[in-house]
């Protein structure tokens, strides 16, 4: 069982705001693309070798551990991650941590880096204020 | 969303990135900012309950983070003996990322200056970063007006 310390979401949010103020959106893009390739190298490999089911298992695991209100499902070969209550945004608001101006952008950048490394594509529609998003993943070119 | 269970890897990567772009000073600038803006809850614990507040704060955070440690609370001293830091283990021993070599230096930048603001003497000893061993010692100087003294009955 992994140790779950949700205050780390607040620390990540602080780091995102810091990066944004120092280096702008280009810095966020560069950092999270690089970090995703390093931190999620195994997930990228699993996605490449096993397809979307590997990604579904990842989301089911982490959102389950974090007690998020979410659903994963397939729609015509597209994996959909429907996050109704984001554990990160919800925890930060509940504990008075600042939510970075572009906090949810890290989801887009990290997902794109993971997918690009495995031959997949993705999209995300988010409402940062409400702490909700819908993420979609599909095989590139499909 | 980067899960909080993956945060430590990203934290280490962020230190590397900042050092590449702005030097070590930029990494310390991030840590100073975390101390001054993000650790408001630690400040509240210490302002309210002094050494006991430190014990309560780290009981919560280290309890959730895991690892192996001992905390000791005396009337005039608080000590954390970290035997197996959960973050250092992720960074240096799991092989998932290329570690930021100065990873452990964030703790002495984050905590001692904050605790000294309340009148305490503070030592931070990194014993062995890669094996996750360090020690924080906080002493209440005799006669100092720390929050503990303010709690004492008249």
PDB file of C-alpha atoms in Angstrom:
ATOM      1  CA  UNK A   1       0.000   0.000   0.000  1.00  0.00           C
ATOM      2  CA  UNK A   2       1.513   3.319  -1.061  1.00  0.00           C
ATOM      3  CA  UNK A   3       1.842   6.175   1.407  1.00  0.00           C
ATOM      4  CA  UNK A   4      -0.553   8.963   0.525  1.00  0.00           C
ATOM      5  CA  UNK A   5       0.429  12.442   1.716  1.00  0.00           C
ATOM      6  CA  UNK A   6      -1.906  14.824  -0.072  1.00  0.00           C
ATOM      7  CA  UNK A   7      -0.128  17.982   1.084  1.00  0.00           C
ATOM      8  CA  UNK A   8       2.321  17.200  -1.708  1.00  0.00           C
ATOM      9  CA  UNK A   9      -0.326  18.507  -4.110  1.00  0.00           C
ATOM     10  CA  UNK A  10       0.075  21.896  -2.454  1.00  0.00           C
ATOM     11  CA  UNK A  11       3.849  21.688  -2.762  1.00  0.00           C
ATOM     12  CA  UNK A  12       3.545  20.780  -6.445  1.00  0.00           C
ATOM     13  CA  UNK A  13       1.190  23.694  -6.934  1.00  0.00           C
ATOM     14  CA  UNK A  14       3.761  26.020  -5.336  1.00  0.00           C
ATOM     15  CA  UNK A  15       6.412  24.653  -7.711  1.00  0.00           C
ATOM     16  CA  UNK A  16       4.145  25.222 -10.717  1.00  0.00           C
ATOM     17  CA  UNK A  17       3.493  28.828  -9.702  1.00  0.00           C
ATOM     18  CA  UNK A  18       7.224  29.363  -9.136  1.00  0.00           C
ATOM     19  CA  UNK A  19       8.108  27.954 -12.556  1.00  0.00           C
ATOM     20  CA  UNK A  20       5.390  30.014 -14.212  1.00  0.00           C
ATOM     21  CA  UNK A  21       6.609  33.241 -12.601  1.00  0.00           C
ATOM     22  CA  UNK A  22      10.269  32.506 -13.402  1.00  0.00           C
ATOM     23  CA  UNK A  23      10.049  31.040 -16.890  1.00  0.00           C
ATOM     24  CA  UNK A  24       6.443  31.365 -18.079  1.00  0.00           C
ATOM     25  CA  UNK A  25       4.359  28.789 -19.893  1.00  0.00           C
ATOM     26  CA  UNK A  26       7.338  27.777 -22.014  1.00  0.00           C
ATOM     27  CA  UNK A  27       9.156  26.796 -18.823  1.00  0.00           C
ATOM     28  CA  UNK A  28       6.185  24.776 -17.599  1.00  0.00           C
ATOM     29  CA  UNK A  29       5.976  23.036 -20.953  1.00  0.00           C
ATOM     30  CA  UNK A  30       9.681  22.255 -21.024  1.00  0.00           C
ATOM     31  CA  UNK A  31       9.919  21.099 -17.418  1.00  0.00           C
ATOM     32  CA  UNK A  32       6.855  18.852 -17.302  1.00  0.00           C
ATOM     33  CA  UNK A  33       7.607  17.300 -20.687  1.00  0.00           C
ATOM     34  CA  UNK A  34      11.068  16.382 -19.449  1.00  0.00           C
ATOM     35  CA  UNK A  35       9.861  15.266 -16.015  1.00  0.00           C
ATOM     36  CA  UNK A  36       7.099  13.099 -17.508  1.00  0.00           C
ATOM     37  CA  UNK A  37       9.586  11.229 -19.690  1.00  0.00           C
ATOM     38  CA  UNK A  38      11.780  10.514 -16.664  1.00  0.00           C
ATOM     39  CA  UNK A  39       9.202   9.846 -13.962  1.00  0.00           C
ATOM     40  CA  UNK A  40       6.770   7.903 -16.147  1.00  0.00           C
ATOM     41  CA  UNK A  41       9.256   5.971 -18.281  1.00  0.00           C
ATOM     42  CA  UNK A  42       7.791   2.655 -17.127  1.00  0.00           C
ATOM     43  CA  UNK A  43       4.224   3.787 -17.804  1.00  0.00           C
ATOM     44  CA  UNK A  44       5.244   4.921 -21.301  1.00  0.00           C
ATOM     45  CA  UNK A  45       6.777   1.503 -21.911  1.00  0.00           C
ATOM     46  CA  UNK A  46       3.672  -0.246 -20.598  1.00  0.00           C
ATOM     47  CA  UNK A  47       1.400   1.906 -22.759  1.00  0.00           C
ATOM     48  CA  UNK A  48       3.489   1.169 -25.840  1.00  0.00           C
ATOM     49  CA  UNK A  49       3.535  -2.573 -25.157  1.00  0.00           C
ATOM     50  CA  UNK A  50       0.094  -3.204 -23.650  1.00  0.00           C
ATOM     51  CA  UNK A  51      -2.040  -0.387 -24.980  1.00  0.00           C
ATOM     52  CA  UNK A  52      -4.666   1.698 -23.229  1.00  0.00           C
ATOM     53  CA  UNK A  53      -5.374  -0.927 -20.591  1.00  0.00           C
ATOM     54  CA  UNK A  54      -1.999  -0.059 -19.014  1.00  0.00           C
ATOM     55  CA  UNK A  55      -3.039   3.569 -18.755  1.00  0.00           C
ATOM     56  CA  UNK A  56      -6.463   2.628 -17.393  1.00  0.00           C
ATOM     57  CA  UNK A  57      -4.791   0.561 -14.663  1.00  0.00           C
ATOM     58  CA  UNK A  58      -2.562   3.536 -13.792  1.00  0.00           C
ATOM     59  CA  UNK A  59      -5.496   5.928 -13.443  1.00  0.00           C
ATOM     60  CA  UNK A  60      -7.618   3.422 -11.527  1.00  0.00           C
ATOM     61  CA  UNK A  61      -4.727   2.902  -9.098  1.00  0.00           C
ATOM     62  CA  UNK A  62      -3.780   6.520  -8.418  1.00  0.00           C
ATOM     63  CA  UNK A  63      -7.273   7.994  -8.335  1.00  0.00           C
ATOM     64  CA  UNK A  64      -8.384   5.069  -6.188  1.00  0.00           C
ATOM     65  CA  UNK A  65      -5.520   5.645  -3.725  1.00  0.00           C
ATOM     66  CA  UNK A  66      -6.330   9.336  -3.600  1.00  0.00           C
ATOM     67  CA  UNK A  67     -10.028   8.717  -3.069  1.00  0.00           C
ATOM     68  CA  UNK A  68     -11.085  10.692  -6.127  1.00  0.00           C
ATOM     69  CA  UNK A  69     -14.600  10.699  -7.548  1.00  0.00           C
ATOM     70  CA  UNK A  70     -13.814   9.421 -11.039  1.00  0.00           C
ATOM     71  CA  UNK A  71     -14.673   6.909 -13.721  1.00  0.00           C
ATOM     72  CA  UNK A  72     -12.639   5.236 -16.442  1.00  0.00           C
ATOM     73  CA  UNK A  73     -14.437   3.834 -19.481  1.00  0.00           C
ATOM     74  CA  UNK A  74     -13.959   3.119 -23.173  1.00  0.00           C
ATOM     75  CA  UNK A  75     -15.915   4.926 -25.892  1.00  0.00           C
ATOM     76  CA  UNK A  76     -15.282   3.546 -29.389  1.00  0.00           C
ATOM     77  CA  UNK A  77     -11.702   2.605 -28.581  1.00  0.00           C
ATOM     78  CA  UNK A  78     -10.990   5.854 -26.717  1.00  0.00           C
ATOM     79  CA  UNK A  79     -10.095   5.639 -23.040  1.00  0.00           C
ATOM     80  CA  UNK A  80     -12.008   8.267 -21.100  1.00  0.00           C
ATOM     81  CA  UNK A  81     -10.973   9.403 -17.612  1.00  0.00           C
ATOM     82  CA  UNK A  82     -13.846  11.380 -16.149  1.00  0.00           C
ATOM     83  CA  UNK A  83     -12.684  13.172 -12.991  1.00  0.00           C
ATOM     84  CA  UNK A  84     -15.712  14.547 -11.169  1.00  0.00           C
ATOM     85  CA  UNK A  85     -13.808  15.601  -8.035  1.00  0.00           C
ATOM     86  CA  UNK A  86     -10.073  16.130  -8.473  1.00  0.00           C
ATOM     87  CA  UNK A  87      -8.298  14.929  -5.307  1.00  0.00           C
ATOM     88  CA  UNK A  88      -5.527  17.498  -5.762  1.00  0.00           C
ATOM     89  CA  UNK A  89      -7.684  20.590  -6.244  1.00  0.00           C
ATOM     90  CA  UNK A  90     -10.162  19.451  -3.610  1.00  0.00           C
ATOM     91  CA  UNK A  91      -7.399  18.874  -1.014  1.00  0.00           C
ATOM     92  CA  UNK A  92      -5.721  22.209  -1.731  1.00  0.00           C
ATOM     93  CA  UNK A  93      -8.970  24.140  -1.405  1.00  0.00           C
ATOM     94  CA  UNK A  94      -9.900  22.282   1.790  1.00  0.00           C
ATOM     95  CA  UNK A  95      -6.524  23.122   3.338  1.00  0.00           C
ATOM     96  CA  UNK A  96      -6.106  26.695   2.107  1.00  0.00           C
ATOM     97  CA  UNK A  97      -3.213  25.995  -0.223  1.00  0.00           C
ATOM     98  CA  UNK A  98      -2.910  28.270  -3.227  1.00  0.00           C
ATOM     99  CA  UNK A  99      -3.935  26.562  -6.451  1.00  0.00           C
ATOM    100  CA  UNK A 100      -1.415  27.720  -9.079  1.00  0.00           C
ATOM    101  CA  UNK A 101      -2.816  29.880 -11.873  1.00  0.00           C
ATOM    102  CA  UNK A 102      -2.069  27.169 -14.437  1.00  0.00           C
ATOM    103  CA  UNK A 103      -2.192  24.136 -12.157  1.00  0.00           C
ATOM    104  CA  UNK A 104      -4.264  21.940 -14.473  1.00  0.00           C
ATOM    105  CA  UNK A 105      -1.967  22.607 -17.411  1.00  0.00           C
ATOM    106  CA  UNK A 106       0.503  20.157 -15.910  1.00  0.00           C
ATOM    107  CA  UNK A 107      -2.018  17.395 -16.574  1.00  0.00           C
ATOM    108  CA  UNK A 108      -2.167  18.290 -20.255  1.00  0.00           C
ATOM    109  CA  UNK A 109       1.608  18.542 -20.632  1.00  0.00           C
ATOM    110  CA  UNK A 110       2.367  15.328 -18.735  1.00  0.00           C
ATOM    111  CA  UNK A 111      -0.325  13.365 -20.585  1.00  0.00           C
ATOM    112  CA  UNK A 112       0.918  14.598 -23.958  1.00  0.00           C
ATOM    113  CA  UNK A 113       4.496  13.608 -23.117  1.00  0.00           C
ATOM    114  CA  UNK A 114       3.446  10.137 -21.962  1.00  0.00           C
ATOM    115  CA  UNK A 115       1.287   9.576 -25.032  1.00  0.00           C
ATOM    116  CA  UNK A 116       3.834  10.948 -27.501  1.00  0.00           C
ATOM    117  CA  UNK A 117       6.417   8.527 -26.171  1.00  0.00           C
ATOM    118  CA  UNK A 118       4.131   5.562 -26.739  1.00  0.00           C
ATOM    119  CA  UNK A 119       2.389   6.340 -30.046  1.00  0.00           C
ATOM    120  CA  UNK A 120      -0.812   7.671 -28.528  1.00  0.00           C
ATOM    121  CA  UNK A 121      -2.646  10.990 -28.437  1.00  0.00           C
ATOM    122  CA  UNK A 122      -4.810  12.668 -25.825  1.00  0.00           C
ATOM    123  CA  UNK A 123      -6.957  15.615 -24.902  1.00  0.00           C
ATOM    124  CA  UNK A 124      -8.145  17.194 -21.676  1.00  0.00           C
ATOM    125  CA  UNK A 125     -10.985  19.557 -20.943  1.00  0.00           C
ATOM    126  CA  UNK A 126     -10.715  20.967 -17.441  1.00  0.00           C
ATOM    127  CA  UNK A 127     -12.514  23.342 -15.136  1.00  0.00           C
ATOM    128  CA  UNK A 128      -9.827  24.236 -12.606  1.00  0.00           C
ATOM    129  CA  UNK A 129     -12.181  26.291 -10.479  1.00  0.00           C
ATOM    130  CA  UNK A 130     -14.568  23.379 -10.081  1.00  0.00           C
ATOM    131  CA  UNK A 131     -11.809  20.750  -9.864  1.00  0.00           C
ATOM    132  CA  UNK A 132     -13.200  18.637 -12.707  1.00  0.00           C
ATOM    133  CA  UNK A 133     -11.828  17.347 -15.968  1.00  0.00           C
ATOM    134  CA  UNK A 134     -12.390  14.849 -18.736  1.00  0.00           C
ATOM    135  CA  UNK A 135      -9.300  13.263 -20.236  1.00  0.00           C
ATOM    136  CA  UNK A 136      -9.302  11.164 -23.435  1.00  0.00           C
ATOM    137  CA  UNK A 137      -6.616   8.847 -24.807  1.00  0.00           C
ATOM    138  CA  UNK A 138      -6.420   7.073 -28.179  1.00  0.00           C
ATOM    139  CA  UNK A 139      -3.896   5.475 -30.493  1.00  0.00           C
ATOM    140  CA  UNK A 140      -2.243   8.155 -32.652  1.00  0.00           C
ATOM    141  CA  UNK A 141      -3.493   8.067 -36.218  1.00  0.00           C
ATOM    142  CA  UNK A 142      -6.549   5.977 -35.319  1.00  0.00           C
TER     143      UNK A 142
ATOM    144  CA  UNK B   1      -2.838  14.911 -12.363  1.00  0.00           C
ATOM    145  CA  UNK B   2       0.493  13.931 -10.970  1.00  0.00           C
ATOM    146  CA  UNK B   3      -0.420  11.798  -7.988  1.00  0.00           C
ATOM    147  CA  UNK B   4       0.992  12.728  -4.601  1.00  0.00           C
ATOM    148  CA  UNK B   5       2.609   9.272  -4.576  1.00  0.00           C
ATOM    149  CA  UNK B   6       4.755  10.408  -7.541  1.00  0.00           C
ATOM    150  CA  UNK B   7       5.453  13.889  -6.231  1.00  0.00           C
ATOM    151  CA  UNK B   8       8.922  13.242  -4.786  1.00  0.00           C
ATOM    152  CA  UNK B   9      10.295  12.155  -8.171  1.00  0.00           C
ATOM    153  CA  UNK B  10       8.942  15.341  -9.751  1.00  0.00           C
ATOM    154  CA  UNK B  11      10.345  17.424  -6.867  1.00  0.00           C
ATOM    155  CA  UNK B  12      13.835  16.025  -7.522  1.00  0.00           C
ATOM    156  CA  UNK B  13      13.437  16.633 -11.261  1.00  0.00           C
ATOM    157  CA  UNK B  14      12.372  20.213 -10.539  1.00  0.00           C
ATOM    158  CA  UNK B  15      15.541  20.852  -8.521  1.00  0.00           C
ATOM    159  CA  UNK B  16      17.643  19.571 -11.430  1.00  0.00           C
ATOM    160  CA  UNK B  17      15.766  21.714 -13.930  1.00  0.00           C
ATOM    161  CA  UNK B  18      16.066  24.880 -11.847  1.00  0.00           C
ATOM    162  CA  UNK B  19      19.776  24.345 -11.276  1.00  0.00           C
ATOM    163  CA  UNK B  20      20.347  23.890 -15.006  1.00  0.00           C
ATOM    164  CA  UNK B  21      18.485  27.096 -15.824  1.00  0.00           C
ATOM    165  CA  UNK B  22      19.388  29.370 -12.924  1.00  0.00           C
ATOM    166  CA  UNK B  23      22.112  27.705 -10.885  1.00  0.00           C
ATOM    167  CA  UNK B  24      21.940  26.444  -7.307  1.00  0.00           C
ATOM    168  CA  UNK B  25      20.742  29.896  -6.196  1.00  0.00           C
ATOM    169  CA  UNK B  26      17.511  29.339  -8.116  1.00  0.00           C
ATOM    170  CA  UNK B  27      16.935  26.024  -6.324  1.00  0.00           C
ATOM    171  CA  UNK B  28      17.451  27.727  -2.955  1.00  0.00           C
ATOM    172  CA  UNK B  29      15.067  30.477  -4.058  1.00  0.00           C
ATOM    173  CA  UNK B  30      12.395  27.815  -4.566  1.00  0.00           C
ATOM    174  CA  UNK B  31      13.090  26.320  -1.129  1.00  0.00           C
ATOM    175  CA  UNK B  32      12.980  29.780   0.499  1.00  0.00           C
ATOM    176  CA  UNK B  33       9.617  30.342  -1.168  1.00  0.00           C
ATOM    177  CA  UNK B  34       8.266  27.005   0.052  1.00  0.00           C
ATOM    178  CA  UNK B  35       9.342  27.873   3.598  1.00  0.00           C
ATOM    179  CA  UNK B  36       7.854  31.355   3.532  1.00  0.00           C
ATOM    180  CA  UNK B  37       4.620  30.608   1.690  1.00  0.00           C
ATOM    181  CA  UNK B  38       3.829  26.906   1.727  1.00  0.00           C
ATOM    182  CA  UNK B  39       4.762  25.962   5.308  1.00  0.00           C
ATOM    183  CA  UNK B  40       2.153  28.201   6.913  1.00  0.00           C
ATOM    184  CA  UNK B  41       0.628  25.173   8.627  1.00  0.00           C
ATOM    185  CA  UNK B  42       3.942  24.335  10.374  1.00  0.00           C
ATOM    186  CA  UNK B  43       4.146  27.975  11.511  1.00  0.00           C
ATOM    187  CA  UNK B  44       0.633  27.707  12.951  1.00  0.00           C
ATOM    188  CA  UNK B  45       1.461  24.504  14.840  1.00  0.00           C
ATOM    189  CA  UNK B  46       4.621  26.019  16.336  1.00  0.00           C
ATOM    190  CA  UNK B  47       3.055  29.388  17.130  1.00  0.00           C
ATOM    191  CA  UNK B  48       0.237  27.648  18.977  1.00  0.00           C
ATOM    192  CA  UNK B  49       1.996  24.795  20.768  1.00  0.00           C
ATOM    193  CA  UNK B  50       5.758  25.298  20.516  1.00  0.00           C
ATOM    194  CA  UNK B  51       7.755  22.077  20.780  1.00  0.00           C
ATOM    195  CA  UNK B  52       4.539  20.095  21.186  1.00  0.00           C
ATOM    196  CA  UNK B  53       3.302  21.671  17.969  1.00  0.00           C
ATOM    197  CA  UNK B  54       6.401  20.440  16.148  1.00  0.00           C
ATOM    198  CA  UNK B  55       5.763  16.959  17.472  1.00  0.00           C
ATOM    199  CA  UNK B  56       2.146  17.128  16.287  1.00  0.00           C
ATOM    200  CA  UNK B  57       3.062  18.523  12.855  1.00  0.00           C
ATOM    201  CA  UNK B  58       5.695  15.920  12.064  1.00  0.00           C
ATOM    202  CA  UNK B  59       3.612  13.111  13.561  1.00  0.00           C
ATOM    203  CA  UNK B  60       1.052  13.912  10.879  1.00  0.00           C
ATOM    204  CA  UNK B  61       3.368  14.451   7.917  1.00  0.00           C
ATOM    205  CA  UNK B  62       5.875  11.683   8.629  1.00  0.00           C
ATOM    206  CA  UNK B  63       3.033   9.363   9.555  1.00  0.00           C
ATOM    207  CA  UNK B  64       1.518   9.825   6.096  1.00  0.00           C
ATOM    208  CA  UNK B  65       4.827   9.766   4.245  1.00  0.00           C
ATOM    209  CA  UNK B  66       6.030   6.542   5.821  1.00  0.00           C
ATOM    210  CA  UNK B  67       9.688   5.770   6.382  1.00  0.00           C
ATOM    211  CA  UNK B  68      11.302   4.893   9.688  1.00  0.00           C
ATOM    212  CA  UNK B  69      12.148   7.453  12.335  1.00  0.00           C
ATOM    213  CA  UNK B  70      11.987   8.314  16.015  1.00  0.00           C
ATOM    214  CA  UNK B  71      10.691  11.564  17.454  1.00  0.00           C
ATOM    215  CA  UNK B  72      11.593  12.587  20.997  1.00  0.00           C
ATOM    216  CA  UNK B  73       9.871  15.368  22.889  1.00  0.00           C
ATOM    217  CA  UNK B  74      11.432  16.760  26.083  1.00  0.00           C
ATOM    218  CA  UNK B  75      10.294  19.789  28.067  1.00  0.00           C
ATOM    219  CA  UNK B  76      13.002  21.869  26.413  1.00  0.00           C
ATOM    220  CA  UNK B  77      13.950  19.921  23.285  1.00  0.00           C
ATOM    221  CA  UNK B  78      12.449  18.210  20.250  1.00  0.00           C
ATOM    222  CA  UNK B  79      14.430  15.710  18.149  1.00  0.00           C
ATOM    223  CA  UNK B  80      13.716  13.826  14.944  1.00  0.00           C
ATOM    224  CA  UNK B  81      16.051  10.943  14.223  1.00  0.00           C
ATOM    225  CA  UNK B  82      15.375   9.913  10.657  1.00  0.00           C
ATOM    226  CA  UNK B  83      16.656   6.415  10.045  1.00  0.00           C
ATOM    227  CA  UNK B  84      15.181   5.744   6.626  1.00  0.00           C
ATOM    228  CA  UNK B  85      13.783   8.829   4.892  1.00  0.00           C
ATOM    229  CA  UNK B  86      10.929   7.890   2.551  1.00  0.00           C
ATOM    230  CA  UNK B  87      11.806  10.655   0.090  1.00  0.00           C
ATOM    231  CA  UNK B  88      15.515   9.872  -0.046  1.00  0.00           C
ATOM    232  CA  UNK B  89      14.630   6.233  -0.600  1.00  0.00           C
ATOM    233  CA  UNK B  90      12.525   7.142  -3.641  1.00  0.00           C
ATOM    234  CA  UNK B  91      15.130   9.498  -5.055  1.00  0.00           C
ATOM    235  CA  UNK B  92      18.335   7.569  -4.403  1.00  0.00           C
ATOM    236  CA  UNK B  93      17.472   3.917  -4.092  1.00  0.00           C
ATOM    237  CA  UNK B  94      14.542   3.045  -6.338  1.00  0.00           C
ATOM    238  CA  UNK B  95      16.352   3.709  -9.615  1.00  0.00           C
ATOM    239  CA  UNK B  96      13.276   5.344 -11.149  1.00  0.00           C
ATOM    240  CA  UNK B  97      14.955   8.701 -11.817  1.00  0.00           C
ATOM    241  CA  UNK B  98      18.465  10.124 -12.015  1.00  0.00           C
ATOM    242  CA  UNK B  99      18.776  11.662  -8.526  1.00  0.00           C
ATOM    243  CA  UNK B 100      19.447  15.314  -7.869  1.00  0.00           C
ATOM    244  CA  UNK B 101      22.680  14.931  -5.856  1.00  0.00           C
ATOM    245  CA  UNK B 102      21.879  17.757  -3.430  1.00  0.00           C
ATOM    246  CA  UNK B 103      18.313  16.561  -2.844  1.00  0.00           C
ATOM    247  CA  UNK B 104      18.625  16.368   0.955  1.00  0.00           C
ATOM    248  CA  UNK B 105      19.789  19.968   1.248  1.00  0.00           C
ATOM    249  CA  UNK B 106      16.217  21.193   0.970  1.00  0.00           C
ATOM    250  CA  UNK B 107      15.368  20.190   4.554  1.00  0.00           C
ATOM    251  CA  UNK B 108      18.039  22.353   6.273  1.00  0.00           C
ATOM    252  CA  UNK B 109      16.885  25.293   4.129  1.00  0.00           C
ATOM    253  CA  UNK B 110      13.196  24.729   4.835  1.00  0.00           C
ATOM    254  CA  UNK B 111      13.016  24.046   8.564  1.00  0.00           C
ATOM    255  CA  UNK B 112      15.744  25.594  10.786  1.00  0.00           C
ATOM    256  CA  UNK B 113      15.192  29.219   9.682  1.00  0.00           C
ATOM    257  CA  UNK B 114      11.450  28.866  10.262  1.00  0.00           C
ATOM    258  CA  UNK B 115      11.883  27.384  13.742  1.00  0.00           C
ATOM    259  CA  UNK B 116      14.512  29.985  14.714  1.00  0.00           C
ATOM    260  CA  UNK B 117      11.906  32.698  14.095  1.00  0.00           C
ATOM    261  CA  UNK B 118      10.218  31.445  17.278  1.00  0.00           C
ATOM    262  CA  UNK B 119      13.343  31.733  19.411  1.00  0.00           C
ATOM    263  CA  UNK B 120      14.639  28.166  19.218  1.00  0.00           C
ATOM    264  CA  UNK B 121      18.186  26.967  18.671  1.00  0.00           C
ATOM    265  CA  UNK B 122      18.161  24.540  15.768  1.00  0.00           C
ATOM    266  CA  UNK B 123      20.686  22.072  14.371  1.00  0.00           C
ATOM    267  CA  UNK B 124      20.175  20.007  11.252  1.00  0.00           C
ATOM    268  CA  UNK B 125      22.602  17.183  10.564  1.00  0.00           C
ATOM    269  CA  UNK B 126      22.502  15.278   7.293  1.00  0.00           C
ATOM    270  CA  UNK B 127      24.186  12.059   8.336  1.00  0.00           C
ATOM    271  CA  UNK B 128      23.981  10.111   5.091  1.00  0.00           C
ATOM    272  CA  UNK B 129      21.762  11.469   2.347  1.00  0.00           C
ATOM    273  CA  UNK B 130      21.630   8.432   0.078  1.00  0.00           C
ATOM    274  CA  UNK B 131      20.694   6.086   2.898  1.00  0.00           C
ATOM    275  CA  UNK B 132      18.141   8.585   4.209  1.00  0.00           C
ATOM    276  CA  UNK B 133      19.628   9.388   7.616  1.00  0.00           C
ATOM    277  CA  UNK B 134      19.470  12.792   9.266  1.00  0.00           C
ATOM    278  CA  UNK B 135      18.739  14.459  12.588  1.00  0.00           C
ATOM    279  CA  UNK B 136      16.850  17.614  13.523  1.00  0.00           C
ATOM    280  CA  UNK B 137      17.500  18.983  17.022  1.00  0.00           C
ATOM    281  CA  UNK B 138      15.438  21.900  18.349  1.00  0.00           C
ATOM    282  CA  UNK B 139      16.342  23.391  21.733  1.00  0.00           C
ATOM    283  CA  UNK B 140      14.479  25.944  23.772  1.00  0.00           C
ATOM    284  CA  UNK B 141      17.118  28.307  25.201  1.00  0.00           C
ATOM    285  CA  UNK B 142      16.772  28.910  28.905  1.00  0.00           C
ATOM    286  CA  UNK B 143      14.669  31.984  29.512  1.00  0.00           C
ATOM    287  CA  UNK B 144      13.796  32.437  25.827  1.00  0.00           C
ATOM    288  CA  UNK B 145      10.313  33.712  24.968  1.00  0.00           C
ATOM    289  CA  UNK B 146       9.299  30.756  22.831  1.00  0.00           C
ATOM    290  CA  UNK B 147       5.638  29.775  22.375  1.00  0.00           C
ATOM    291  CA  UNK B 148       6.202  27.118  25.078  1.00  0.00           C
ATOM    292  CA  UNK B 149       7.036  29.826  27.600  1.00  0.00           C
ATOM    293  CA  UNK B 150       3.880  31.709  26.677  1.00  0.00           C
ATOM    294  CA  UNK B 151       1.886  28.551  27.429  1.00  0.00           C
ATOM    295  CA  UNK B 152       3.273  28.231  30.928  1.00  0.00           C
ATOM    296  CA  UNK B 153       0.813  29.089  33.711  1.00  0.00           C
ATOM    297  CA  UNK B 154       1.446  32.374  35.552  1.00  0.00           C
TER     298      UNK B 154
END
